[in-house]
């Protein structure tokens, strides 16, 4: 399919057939995705391919337990209308889950000048709209498109990252690394209909 068809036909998939994905296909998807634009050509990414069922179940357990803890803590300060929340666990159906890791931050010369002036790292990151995470967003989009071209679907998940620190420990991340997203990948059970997009006239302006 051509590029516009590939982009326009892609769907977010949350239900997967239990068919394995060949290691060569996984490598090709990642190889394609790492052609993405990235800050300073630092390529500050790496990818954890989670296919072991025990690890996937531990991932789900960590998220489940952190959610229960959050609800209990909120219940201590909110005495009425105690909240409820059940984390989504559809990723357990997928033959693989890709953990996308940001390996480092990238500071440009203007960033370094602001840091020298006493700006905090958070202030600089806010002003720059987190260029390191923009890099990660670019590579994730290409992962989803490269998978779709192979007849595989995925879902860009950041919801479980409220348990990010615990998941980083599970995956053995280094201190300077951050888990940025989880992407379950597999053959779709069904391909949902498109949700439509806003007309281009609503989202474009010319100066």
mmCIF file of N, CA and C in Angstrom, residues 75-145:
data_model
loop_
_atom_site.group_PDB
_atom_site.id
_atom_site.type_symbol
_atom_site.label_atom_id
_atom_site.label_comp_id
_atom_site.label_asym_id
_atom_site.label_seq_id
_atom_site.Cartn_x
_atom_site.Cartn_y
_atom_site.Cartn_z
ATOM 1 N N UNK A 75 -8.832 7.394 48.921
ATOM 2 C CA UNK A 75 -9.925 7.154 49.863
ATOM 3 C C UNK A 75 -9.677 7.728 51.243
ATOM 4 N N UNK A 76 -8.403 7.875 51.599
ATOM 5 C CA UNK A 76 -8.069 8.434 52.920
ATOM 6 C C UNK A 76 -8.334 9.932 52.996
ATOM 7 N N UNK A 77 -8.269 10.601 51.842
ATOM 8 C CA UNK A 77 -8.474 12.048 51.840
ATOM 9 C C UNK A 77 -9.827 12.439 51.241
ATOM 10 N N UNK A 78 -10.452 11.487 50.566
ATOM 11 C CA UNK A 78 -11.760 11.752 49.965
ATOM 12 C C UNK A 78 -12.742 10.765 50.579
ATOM 13 N N UNK A 79 -13.449 11.225 51.604
ATOM 14 C CA UNK A 79 -14.269 10.315 52.407
ATOM 15 C C UNK A 79 -15.573 9.929 51.731
ATOM 16 N N UNK A 80 -16.004 10.702 50.747
ATOM 17 C CA UNK A 80 -17.224 10.357 50.017
ATOM 18 C C UNK A 80 -16.865 10.060 48.567
ATOM 19 N N UNK A 81 -17.710 9.314 47.919
ATOM 20 C CA UNK A 81 -17.514 8.966 46.504
ATOM 21 C C UNK A 81 -16.122 8.385 46.258
ATOM 22 N N UNK A 82 -15.811 7.340 46.997
ATOM 23 C CA UNK A 82 -14.504 6.704 46.829
ATOM 24 C C UNK A 82 -14.324 6.284 45.376
ATOM 25 N N UNK A 83 -13.200 6.636 44.776
ATOM 26 C CA UNK A 83 -13.028 6.349 43.345
ATOM 27 C C UNK A 83 -12.834 4.868 43.071
ATOM 28 N N UNK A 84 -13.102 4.504 41.852
ATOM 29 C CA UNK A 84 -12.836 3.136 41.399
ATOM 30 C C UNK A 84 -12.062 3.221 40.090
ATOM 31 N N UNK A 85 -11.203 2.248 39.895
ATOM 32 C CA UNK A 85 -10.404 2.232 38.665
ATOM 33 C C UNK A 85 -9.874 0.824 38.453
ATOM 34 N N UNK A 86 -10.084 0.311 37.268
ATOM 35 C CA UNK A 86 -9.543 -0.997 36.900
ATOM 36 C C UNK A 86 -8.629 -0.810 35.707
ATOM 37 N N UNK A 87 -7.332 -1.032 35.872
ATOM 38 C CA UNK A 87 -6.404 -0.830 34.750
ATOM 39 C C UNK A 87 -6.728 -1.765 33.587
ATOM 40 N N UNK A 88 -6.533 -1.277 32.383
ATOM 41 C CA UNK A 88 -6.713 -2.107 31.199
ATOM 42 C C UNK A 88 -5.561 -3.104 31.080
ATOM 43 N N UNK A 89 -5.901 -4.351 30.780
ATOM 44 C CA UNK A 89 -4.886 -5.401 30.696
ATOM 45 C C UNK A 89 -4.948 -6.157 29.372
ATOM 46 N N UNK A 90 -5.479 -5.507 28.347
ATOM 47 C CA UNK A 90 -5.585 -6.182 27.053
ATOM 48 C C UNK A 90 -4.218 -6.518 26.472
ATOM 49 N N UNK A 91 -3.177 -5.842 26.957
ATOM 50 C CA UNK A 91 -1.829 -6.135 26.451
ATOM 51 C C UNK A 91 -1.409 -7.571 26.742
ATOM 52 N N UNK A 92 -2.071 -8.217 27.709
ATOM 53 C CA UNK A 92 -1.735 -9.607 28.025
ATOM 54 C C UNK A 92 -2.058 -10.546 26.863
ATOM 55 N N UNK A 93 -2.987 -10.135 25.997
ATOM 56 C CA UNK A 93 -3.336 -10.961 24.832
ATOM 57 C C UNK A 93 -2.275 -10.894 23.738
ATOM 58 N N UNK A 94 -1.513 -9.829 23.722
ATOM 59 C CA UNK A 94 -0.575 -9.602 22.612
ATOM 60 C C UNK A 94 0.628 -10.535 22.726
ATOM 61 N N UNK A 95 1.107 -11.056 21.585
ATOM 62 C CA UNK A 95 2.290 -11.923 21.637
ATOM 63 C C UNK A 95 3.547 -11.195 22.099
ATOM 64 N N UNK A 96 3.633 -9.885 21.831
ATOM 65 C CA UNK A 96 4.746 -9.101 22.360
ATOM 66 C C UNK A 96 4.239 -7.755 22.862
ATOM 67 N N UNK A 97 4.957 -7.226 23.822
ATOM 68 C CA UNK A 97 4.764 -5.843 24.263
ATOM 69 C C UNK A 97 6.124 -5.167 24.155
ATOM 70 N N UNK A 98 6.167 -4.062 23.451
ATOM 71 C CA UNK A 98 7.424 -3.323 23.300
ATOM 72 C C UNK A 98 7.477 -2.230 24.355
ATOM 73 N N UNK A 99 8.494 -2.292 25.195
ATOM 74 C CA UNK A 99 8.760 -1.202 26.129
ATOM 75 C C UNK A 99 9.689 -0.212 25.466
ATOM 76 N N UNK A 100 9.219 1.023 25.293
ATOM 77 C CA UNK A 100 10.025 2.057 24.640
ATOM 78 C C UNK A 100 10.717 2.876 25.721
ATOM 79 N N UNK A 101 12.032 2.914 25.645
ATOM 80 C CA UNK A 101 12.834 3.533 26.699
ATOM 81 C C UNK A 101 13.558 4.762 26.149
ATOM 82 N N UNK A 102 13.405 5.885 26.852
ATOM 83 C CA UNK A 102 14.214 7.071 26.555
ATOM 84 C C UNK A 102 15.509 6.938 27.339
ATOM 85 N N UNK A 103 16.617 6.891 26.617
ATOM 86 C CA UNK A 103 17.884 6.564 27.272
ATOM 87 C C UNK A 103 18.584 7.771 27.884
ATOM 88 N N UNK A 104 18.236 8.966 27.432
ATOM 89 C CA UNK A 104 18.893 10.157 27.972
ATOM 90 C C UNK A 104 18.128 11.391 27.527
ATOM 91 N N UNK A 105 18.418 12.503 28.180
ATOM 92 C CA UNK A 105 17.912 13.788 27.728
ATOM 93 C C UNK A 105 18.930 14.394 26.773
ATOM 94 N N UNK A 106 18.434 15.308 25.930
ATOM 95 C CA UNK A 106 19.332 15.989 24.992
ATOM 96 C C UNK A 106 19.235 17.477 25.241
ATOM 97 N N UNK A 107 20.364 18.096 25.564
ATOM 98 C CA UNK A 107 20.393 19.526 25.825
ATOM 99 C C UNK A 107 21.079 20.239 24.673
ATOM 100 N N UNK A 108 20.396 21.180 24.046
ATOM 101 C CA UNK A 108 20.978 22.001 22.991
ATOM 102 C C UNK A 108 21.798 23.124 23.619
ATOM 103 N N UNK A 109 22.487 23.885 22.790
ATOM 104 C CA UNK A 109 23.267 25.014 23.312
ATOM 105 C C UNK A 109 22.384 26.043 24.026
ATOM 106 N N UNK A 110 21.206 26.418 23.440
ATOM 107 C CA UNK A 110 20.335 27.333 24.200
ATOM 108 C C UNK A 110 19.892 26.734 25.543
ATOM 109 N N UNK A 111 19.635 25.410 25.574
ATOM 110 C CA UNK A 111 19.274 24.773 26.840
ATOM 111 C C UNK A 111 20.387 24.955 27.866
ATOM 112 N N UNK A 112 21.616 24.709 27.438
ATOM 113 C CA UNK A 112 22.759 24.807 28.347
ATOM 114 C C UNK A 112 22.943 26.240 28.836
ATOM 115 N N UNK A 113 22.692 27.218 27.941
ATOM 116 C CA UNK A 113 22.773 28.616 28.365
ATOM 117 C C UNK A 113 21.734 28.918 29.450
ATOM 118 N N UNK A 114 20.514 28.406 29.260
ATOM 119 C CA UNK A 114 19.478 28.643 30.265
ATOM 120 C C UNK A 114 19.816 27.957 31.581
ATOM 121 N N UNK A 115 20.371 26.750 31.505
ATOM 122 C CA UNK A 115 20.786 26.061 32.724
ATOM 123 C C UNK A 115 21.877 26.845 33.446
ATOM 124 N N UNK A 116 22.795 27.422 32.667
ATOM 125 C CA UNK A 116 23.862 28.237 33.267
ATOM 126 C C UNK A 116 23.294 29.470 33.974
ATOM 127 N N UNK A 117 22.161 29.958 33.472
ATOM 128 C CA UNK A 117 21.532 31.136 34.078
ATOM 129 C C UNK A 117 20.692 30.788 35.301
ATOM 130 N N UNK A 118 20.588 29.506 35.592
ATOM 131 C CA UNK A 118 19.850 29.099 36.782
ATOM 132 C C UNK A 118 18.466 28.548 36.527
ATOM 133 N N UNK A 119 18.073 28.429 35.261
ATOM 134 C CA UNK A 119 16.811 27.755 34.959
ATOM 135 C C UNK A 119 16.906 26.309 35.453
ATOM 136 N N UNK A 120 15.816 25.793 35.978
ATOM 137 C CA UNK A 120 15.805 24.386 36.368
ATOM 138 C C UNK A 120 15.649 23.513 35.124
ATOM 139 N N UNK A 121 16.015 22.248 35.246
ATOM 140 C CA UNK A 121 15.833 21.325 34.123
ATOM 141 C C UNK A 121 14.361 21.255 33.736
ATOM 142 N N UNK A 122 13.472 21.316 34.724
ATOM 143 C CA UNK A 122 12.038 21.275 34.427
ATOM 144 C C UNK A 122 11.616 22.500 33.633
ATOM 145 N N UNK A 123 12.120 23.677 34.012
ATOM 146 C CA UNK A 123 11.769 24.896 33.280
ATOM 147 C C UNK A 123 12.238 24.813 31.822
ATOM 148 N N UNK A 124 13.465 24.328 31.637
ATOM 149 C CA UNK A 124 13.995 24.205 30.283
ATOM 150 C C UNK A 124 13.178 23.191 29.492
ATOM 151 N N UNK A 125 12.869 22.057 30.113
ATOM 152 C CA UNK A 125 12.094 21.027 29.432
ATOM 153 C C UNK A 125 10.708 21.547 29.045
ATOM 154 N N UNK A 126 10.092 22.329 29.946
ATOM 155 C CA UNK A 126 8.770 22.893 29.643
ATOM 156 C C UNK A 126 8.849 23.866 28.473
ATOM 157 N N UNK A 127 9.857 24.726 28.462
ATOM 158 C CA UNK A 127 10.012 25.682 27.375
ATOM 159 C C UNK A 127 10.242 24.979 26.046
ATOM 160 N N UNK A 128 10.975 23.873 26.083
ATOM 161 C CA UNK A 128 11.333 23.149 24.862
ATOM 162 C C UNK A 128 10.312 22.075 24.505
ATOM 163 N N UNK A 129 9.240 21.994 25.302
ATOM 164 C CA UNK A 129 8.206 20.979 25.053
ATOM 165 C C UNK A 129 8.808 19.575 24.957
ATOM 166 N N UNK A 130 9.765 19.301 25.828
ATOM 167 C CA UNK A 130 10.375 17.981 25.970
ATOM 168 C C UNK A 130 10.796 17.396 24.628
ATOM 169 N N UNK A 131 11.846 17.978 24.060
ATOM 170 C CA UNK A 131 12.324 17.486 22.765
ATOM 171 C C UNK A 131 12.738 16.021 22.831
ATOM 172 N N UNK A 132 13.189 15.549 24.008
ATOM 173 C CA UNK A 132 13.560 14.144 24.133
ATOM 174 C C UNK A 132 12.344 13.246 23.950
ATOM 175 N N UNK A 133 11.201 13.663 24.513
ATOM 176 C CA UNK A 133 9.997 12.854 24.360
ATOM 177 C C UNK A 133 9.366 13.033 22.985
ATOM 178 N N UNK A 134 9.596 14.185 22.336
ATOM 179 C CA UNK A 134 9.151 14.309 20.946
ATOM 180 C C UNK A 134 9.873 13.281 20.071
ATOM 181 N N UNK A 135 11.149 13.079 20.351
ATOM 182 C CA UNK A 135 11.908 12.037 19.659
ATOM 183 C C UNK A 135 11.260 10.674 19.846
ATOM 184 N N UNK A 136 10.882 10.368 21.077
ATOM 185 C CA UNK A 136 10.262 9.072 21.369
ATOM 186 C C UNK A 136 8.918 8.955 20.654
ATOM 187 N N UNK A 137 8.154 10.056 20.608
ATOM 188 C CA UNK A 137 6.876 10.028 19.905
ATOM 189 C C UNK A 137 7.045 9.711 18.432
ATOM 190 N N UNK A 138 8.094 10.264 17.824
ATOM 191 C CA UNK A 138 8.339 10.009 16.399
ATOM 192 C C UNK A 138 8.630 8.542 16.142
ATOM 193 N N UNK A 139 9.443 7.935 16.998
ATOM 194 C CA UNK A 139 9.802 6.529 16.766
ATOM 195 C C UNK A 139 8.620 5.608 17.055
ATOM 196 N N UNK A 140 7.784 5.966 18.029
ATOM 197 C CA UNK A 140 6.603 5.140 18.320
ATOM 198 C C UNK A 140 5.635 5.149 17.145
ATOM 199 N N UNK A 141 5.396 6.315 16.558
ATOM 200 C CA UNK A 141 4.493 6.380 15.410
ATOM 201 C C UNK A 141 4.982 5.482 14.277
ATOM 202 N N UNK A 142 6.294 5.480 14.041
ATOM 203 C CA UNK A 142 6.825 4.633 12.971
ATOM 204 C C UNK A 142 6.772 3.160 13.332
ATOM 205 N N UNK A 143 6.900 2.817 14.600
ATOM 206 C CA UNK A 143 6.717 1.421 15.018
ATOM 207 C C UNK A 143 5.316 0.956 14.642
ATOM 208 N N UNK A 144 4.325 1.778 14.962
ATOM 209 C CA UNK A 144 2.933 1.395 14.682
ATOM 210 C C UNK A 144 2.676 1.279 13.182
ATOM 211 N N UNK A 145 3.257 2.189 12.403
ATOM 212 C CA UNK A 145 3.063 2.128 10.951
ATOM 213 C C UNK A 145 3.809 0.946 10.335
#
